[in-house]
């Protein structure tokens, strides 16, 4: 059944994958987004039955995005950003946060989901400092050599590379590490990486979550904090380092999120009673 607040599936482009969930649409729904399909909603509802804290950590990740981008733009003075796996545009997007502190901050959004391209370009039509491209994170050369990337970003100057809640969507460790490392190698010294990854403290729980989500049709791999952190040892962590993102410079006065969908409201706050999975990340500097 489709409610009034969801995307009109019949009118969507045939290029959009409608027979399987996508991270951008599923994540967007948890933030209150309306452009999603029943297959995306079914994924989130099914995962939430097994791991009810899923909703909280998605929303916590969006709050972390605001704090991390604000830090980079306001406190460090970064004025160009590469947002890898940006997802569907919602409230307090990267360009809105960055340009509040750096009015001419340049942002390239990247996502594999065509719906992000369609809606992102409509949203950004009047913003000359921001663009969105469709590309696969496991093919970083495609992203870094894209004409729009080259037009907006100067890799000889520090870049804010953003990968919020993305590496777990790349199941192969080698592909995931390359998706992180290639942009860092391309960017100048003094660049920053803001990143988060869904983790579980023990391998059994990580494997259980992986099995649940992959069984529902989405590529995924939950890792442990130590597995993920081992990929980032060449970088300099910004205090407080890699942590549960709720503990990364919390700010009770930051802009709140919009309401979540009514179907998901029963899961709000579930993370207070369970920590089997959580979002782990931080901000790190390239020496």
Short mmCIF file of C-alpha atoms in Angstrom, two decimals:
data_model
loop_
_atom_site.label_atom_id
_atom_site.label_comp_id
_atom_site.label_asym_id
_atom_site.label_seq_id
_atom_site.Cartn_x
_atom_site.Cartn_y
_atom_site.Cartn_z
CA UNK A 1 0.00 0.00 0.00
CA UNK A 2 1.30 3.45 -0.88
CA UNK A 3 0.48 6.41 1.32
CA UNK A 4 0.05 9.99 0.17
CA UNK A 5 3.50 10.93 1.47
CA UNK A 6 5.46 8.46 -0.64
CA UNK A 7 6.91 8.70 -4.13
CA UNK A 8 4.63 8.09 -7.09
CA UNK A 9 6.20 4.88 -8.35
CA UNK A 10 4.38 4.82 -11.67
CA UNK A 11 5.75 8.23 -12.67
CA UNK A 12 9.40 7.51 -11.85
CA UNK A 13 12.03 7.03 -14.52
CA UNK A 14 12.54 3.42 -15.65
CA UNK A 15 16.23 3.96 -14.87
CA UNK A 16 15.44 3.98 -11.17
CA UNK A 17 15.81 0.57 -9.48
CA UNK A 18 12.35 -0.13 -8.09
CA UNK A 19 12.63 -3.87 -7.52
CA UNK A 20 15.27 -3.63 -4.79
CA UNK A 21 16.01 -1.20 -1.96
CA UNK A 22 18.72 1.44 -2.27
CA UNK A 23 20.65 3.00 0.62
CA UNK A 24 19.76 6.57 -0.41
CA UNK A 25 16.00 5.99 -0.47
CA UNK A 26 15.91 3.78 2.63
CA UNK A 27 18.06 6.16 4.66
CA UNK A 28 16.05 9.12 3.41
CA UNK A 29 12.83 7.55 4.66
CA UNK A 30 14.24 7.25 8.18
CA UNK A 31 14.91 10.99 8.07
CA UNK A 32 11.33 11.72 6.99
CA UNK A 33 11.95 11.76 3.23
CA UNK A 34 9.07 11.08 0.85
CA UNK A 35 10.91 9.80 -2.23
CA UNK A 36 11.05 6.07 -1.65
CA UNK A 37 9.31 2.87 -2.70
CA UNK A 38 7.58 0.10 -0.80
CA UNK A 39 10.67 -2.09 -1.20
CA UNK A 40 12.72 0.53 0.67
CA UNK A 41 10.17 0.81 3.45
CA UNK A 42 9.92 -2.96 3.76
CA UNK A 43 13.69 -3.15 4.19
CA UNK A 44 13.74 -0.67 7.07
CA UNK A 45 10.72 -2.18 8.80
CA UNK A 46 12.23 -5.67 8.56
CA UNK A 47 15.64 -4.57 9.83
CA UNK A 48 14.00 -2.65 12.67
CA UNK A 49 12.22 -5.80 13.83
CA UNK A 50 15.62 -7.44 14.39
CA UNK A 51 17.62 -4.33 15.31
CA UNK A 52 15.20 -1.63 16.55
CA UNK A 53 18.09 0.78 17.23
CA UNK A 54 18.57 1.09 13.46
CA UNK A 55 16.31 4.15 13.25
CA UNK A 56 18.12 6.04 16.00
CA UNK A 57 21.57 5.50 14.56
CA UNK A 58 20.48 6.70 11.12
CA UNK A 59 19.15 9.89 12.61
CA UNK A 60 22.16 10.28 14.90
CA UNK A 61 24.36 10.04 11.81
CA UNK A 62 22.55 12.98 10.24
CA UNK A 63 23.15 15.04 13.36
CA UNK A 64 26.83 14.05 13.25
CA UNK A 65 26.98 15.29 9.65
CA UNK A 66 25.98 18.76 10.79
CA UNK A 67 28.58 18.89 13.56
CA UNK A 68 31.39 17.51 11.40
CA UNK A 69 30.73 19.81 8.43
CA UNK A 70 30.32 22.79 10.74
CA UNK A 71 33.68 21.99 12.32
CA UNK A 72 35.39 21.74 8.94
CA UNK A 73 33.87 24.93 7.51
CA UNK A 74 33.76 27.13 10.61
CA UNK A 75 36.71 25.96 12.70
CA UNK A 76 39.18 24.70 10.10
CA UNK A 77 38.21 26.92 7.17
CA UNK A 78 37.65 24.15 4.60
CA UNK A 79 35.87 25.64 1.61
CA UNK A 80 35.51 22.64 -0.71
CA UNK A 81 33.82 19.31 -0.03
CA UNK A 82 33.45 15.95 -1.76
CA UNK A 83 30.40 14.18 -0.32
CA UNK A 84 30.63 10.49 -1.25
CA UNK A 85 27.35 8.63 -0.95
CA UNK A 86 25.46 11.82 -0.23
CA UNK A 87 21.97 10.32 -0.28
CA UNK A 88 18.70 12.05 -1.01
CA UNK A 89 18.65 15.80 -0.25
CA UNK A 90 16.96 16.55 3.07
CA UNK A 91 17.36 19.14 5.84
CA UNK A 92 20.76 20.68 6.64
CA UNK A 93 22.50 19.30 3.57
CA UNK A 94 26.28 19.64 3.36
CA UNK A 95 26.20 22.72 1.14
CA UNK A 96 23.71 24.46 3.43
CA UNK A 97 25.81 23.81 6.52
CA UNK A 98 29.13 24.66 4.86
CA UNK A 99 27.87 27.78 3.09
CA UNK A 100 26.44 29.13 6.32
CA UNK A 101 30.08 29.57 7.43
CA UNK A 102 31.86 29.70 4.05
CA UNK A 103 29.38 31.37 1.64
CA UNK A 104 31.34 30.32 -1.44
CA UNK A 105 32.08 26.78 -0.25
CA UNK A 106 32.02 24.34 -3.16
CA UNK A 107 30.37 20.95 -2.82
CA UNK A 108 30.29 17.93 -5.14
CA UNK A 109 27.66 15.40 -4.12
CA UNK A 110 28.14 11.81 -5.33
CA UNK A 111 25.64 8.95 -5.19
CA UNK A 112 24.93 5.85 -7.25
CA UNK A 113 21.14 6.22 -7.00
CA UNK A 114 19.70 8.13 -10.02
CA UNK A 115 16.94 9.57 -7.84
CA UNK A 116 19.59 11.55 -5.98
CA UNK A 117 20.82 13.05 -9.26
CA UNK A 118 17.32 14.02 -10.36
CA UNK A 119 16.27 15.67 -7.11
CA UNK A 120 19.69 17.03 -6.27
CA UNK A 121 20.05 18.88 -9.55
CA UNK A 122 16.59 20.39 -9.14
CA UNK A 123 17.45 21.54 -5.62
CA UNK A 124 20.84 22.93 -6.65
CA UNK A 125 19.86 24.52 -9.97
CA UNK A 126 20.47 28.06 -8.68
CA UNK A 127 23.62 27.27 -6.67
CA UNK A 128 26.75 27.74 -8.82
CA UNK A 129 29.04 26.34 -6.13
CA UNK A 130 27.36 22.94 -5.83
CA UNK A 131 26.66 19.99 -8.11
CA UNK A 132 25.66 16.32 -7.93
CA UNK A 133 26.97 13.43 -10.01
CA UNK A 134 26.00 9.77 -10.29
CA UNK A 135 28.93 7.43 -9.74
CA UNK A 136 29.94 4.26 -7.92
CA UNK A 137 32.06 4.72 -4.79
CA UNK A 138 34.04 1.61 -5.72
CA UNK A 139 35.23 3.39 -8.88
CA UNK A 140 36.89 6.46 -7.34
CA UNK A 141 38.72 7.37 -10.56
CA UNK A 142 35.34 7.93 -12.22
CA UNK A 143 34.49 10.40 -9.46
CA UNK A 144 37.83 12.20 -9.30
CA UNK A 145 38.13 12.63 -13.09
CA UNK A 146 34.50 13.64 -13.60
CA UNK A 147 34.31 17.04 -15.34
CA UNK A 148 32.06 18.46 -12.60
CA UNK A 149 34.50 17.38 -9.89
CA UNK A 150 37.41 18.89 -11.76
CA UNK A 151 35.48 22.12 -12.39
CA UNK A 152 34.52 22.71 -8.76
CA UNK A 153 37.26 21.16 -6.64
CA UNK A 154 40.98 21.94 -6.54
CA UNK A 155 42.91 18.97 -5.13
CA UNK A 156 46.01 21.12 -4.59
CA UNK A 157 44.08 22.81 -1.75
CA UNK A 158 42.61 21.06 1.32
CA UNK A 159 39.35 19.22 0.69
CA UNK A 160 36.76 17.93 3.12
CA UNK A 161 36.08 14.33 2.06
CA UNK A 162 32.82 13.07 3.51
CA UNK A 163 31.69 9.45 3.82
CA UNK A 164 28.79 9.46 6.25
CA UNK A 165 27.33 5.99 6.84
CA UNK A 166 28.83 4.64 3.60
CA UNK A 167 31.64 2.06 4.06
CA UNK A 168 29.26 -0.61 5.40
CA UNK A 169 27.38 -0.40 2.07
CA UNK A 170 30.53 -1.76 0.37
CA UNK A 171 30.84 -5.42 1.43
CA UNK A 172 34.32 -6.13 0.08
CA UNK A 173 37.07 -4.83 2.38
CA UNK A 174 39.42 -4.04 -0.49
CA UNK A 175 36.76 -2.07 -2.37
CA UNK A 176 35.77 -0.19 0.77
CA UNK A 177 39.34 0.74 1.63
CA UNK A 178 40.02 1.88 -1.93
CA UNK A 179 36.88 4.03 -1.89
CA UNK A 180 38.34 5.81 1.15
CA UNK A 181 42.01 5.89 0.24
CA UNK A 182 41.86 7.02 -3.40
CA UNK A 183 40.20 10.39 -2.67
CA UNK A 184 42.63 10.91 0.22
CA UNK A 185 45.59 10.25 -2.06
CA UNK A 186 44.13 12.70 -4.59
CA UNK A 187 43.58 15.46 -2.02
CA UNK A 188 46.24 17.82 -0.70
CA UNK A 189 47.96 17.55 2.66
CA UNK A 190 45.79 19.25 5.26
CA UNK A 191 42.61 17.71 3.84
CA UNK A 192 40.13 16.05 6.19
CA UNK A 193 38.04 12.90 6.17
CA UNK A 194 34.72 12.88 8.03
CA UNK A 195 33.46 9.31 8.13
CA UNK A 196 31.09 6.93 9.90
CA UNK A 197 30.39 3.21 9.71
CA UNK A 198 27.75 0.98 11.30
CA UNK A 199 29.59 -1.38 13.65
CA UNK A 200 29.01 -4.03 16.28
CA UNK A 201 31.44 -4.75 19.09
CA UNK A 202 31.46 -8.50 18.50
CA UNK A 203 31.82 -10.42 15.24
CA UNK A 204 28.74 -12.59 15.83
CA UNK A 205 26.42 -9.59 16.10
CA UNK A 206 28.11 -7.92 13.11
CA UNK A 207 27.57 -11.06 11.03
CA UNK A 208 23.94 -11.32 12.15
CA UNK A 209 23.15 -7.78 11.04
CA UNK A 210 24.99 -8.36 7.76
CA UNK A 211 22.93 -11.50 7.12
CA UNK A 212 19.64 -9.72 7.86
CA UNK A 213 20.30 -6.79 5.52
CA UNK A 214 21.87 -8.73 2.67
CA UNK A 215 19.00 -11.19 2.89
CA UNK A 216 16.65 -8.28 2.17
CA UNK A 217 18.48 -7.38 -1.03
CA UNK A 218 20.96 -4.66 -0.07
CA UNK A 219 24.76 -4.98 -0.27
CA UNK A 220 26.10 -4.61 3.27
CA UNK A 221 28.79 -5.61 5.73
CA UNK A 222 28.80 -4.70 9.38
CA UNK A 223 32.33 -4.59 10.82
CA UNK A 224 33.79 -4.17 14.27
CA UNK A 225 35.28 -0.83 15.38
CA UNK A 226 38.80 -2.26 15.31
CA UNK A 227 38.38 -3.60 11.78
CA UNK A 228 37.22 -0.22 10.55
CA UNK A 229 39.75 1.83 12.51
CA UNK A 230 42.62 -0.22 11.09
CA UNK A 231 41.98 1.38 7.69
CA UNK A 232 42.63 4.89 9.00
CA UNK A 233 45.91 4.62 10.88
CA UNK A 234 47.78 6.98 8.52
CA UNK A 235 45.48 9.88 9.45
CA UNK A 236 45.47 12.22 12.45
CA UNK A 237 42.23 11.95 14.45
CA UNK A 238 40.60 15.18 15.56
CA UNK A 239 39.58 15.06 19.24
CA UNK A 240 37.82 13.03 20.54
CA UNK A 241 38.99 10.59 17.85
CA UNK A 242 36.98 7.69 16.47
CA UNK A 243 34.00 7.16 18.76
CA UNK A 244 30.31 6.42 18.84
CA UNK A 245 29.19 9.43 16.80
CA UNK A 246 26.90 10.55 19.63
CA UNK A 247 30.10 11.29 21.55
CA UNK A 248 31.73 13.32 18.78
CA UNK A 249 31.44 16.89 20.07
CA UNK A 250 27.76 16.63 21.06
CA UNK A 251 25.77 19.84 20.83
CA UNK A 252 22.27 19.90 22.33
CA UNK A 253 21.60 23.22 20.61
CA UNK A 254 22.24 22.10 17.04
CA UNK A 255 19.30 22.21 14.60
CA UNK A 256 16.93 19.29 15.23
CA UNK A 257 15.82 16.76 12.64
CA UNK A 258 12.35 16.60 11.16
CA UNK A 259 9.85 14.02 12.32
CA UNK A 260 10.31 10.42 11.31
CA UNK A 261 7.51 8.57 9.47
CA UNK A 262 4.64 7.42 11.71
CA UNK A 263 5.35 3.78 10.80
CA UNK A 264 8.79 4.09 12.39
CA UNK A 265 7.82 6.16 15.43
CA UNK A 266 7.63 3.08 17.74
CA UNK A 267 11.36 2.55 17.21
CA UNK A 268 12.45 6.04 18.25
CA UNK A 269 14.63 5.85 21.33
CA UNK A 270 15.28 2.12 21.03
CA UNK A 271 19.05 2.69 21.09
CA UNK A 272 18.80 3.80 24.73
CA UNK A 273 18.09 0.21 25.69
CA UNK A 274 20.30 -1.57 23.18
CA UNK A 275 23.78 -0.99 21.82
CA UNK A 276 24.26 -4.11 19.73
CA UNK A 277 24.94 -1.86 16.74
CA UNK A 278 25.92 1.79 16.50
CA UNK A 279 27.49 4.32 14.17
CA UNK A 280 31.21 4.74 14.75
CA UNK A 281 33.28 7.51 13.25
CA UNK A 282 34.95 10.86 13.52
CA UNK A 283 36.98 13.46 11.67
CA UNK A 284 40.59 12.83 10.68
CA UNK A 285 43.28 15.01 9.06
CA UNK A 286 45.61 13.99 6.26
CA UNK A 287 49.17 14.93 7.34
#
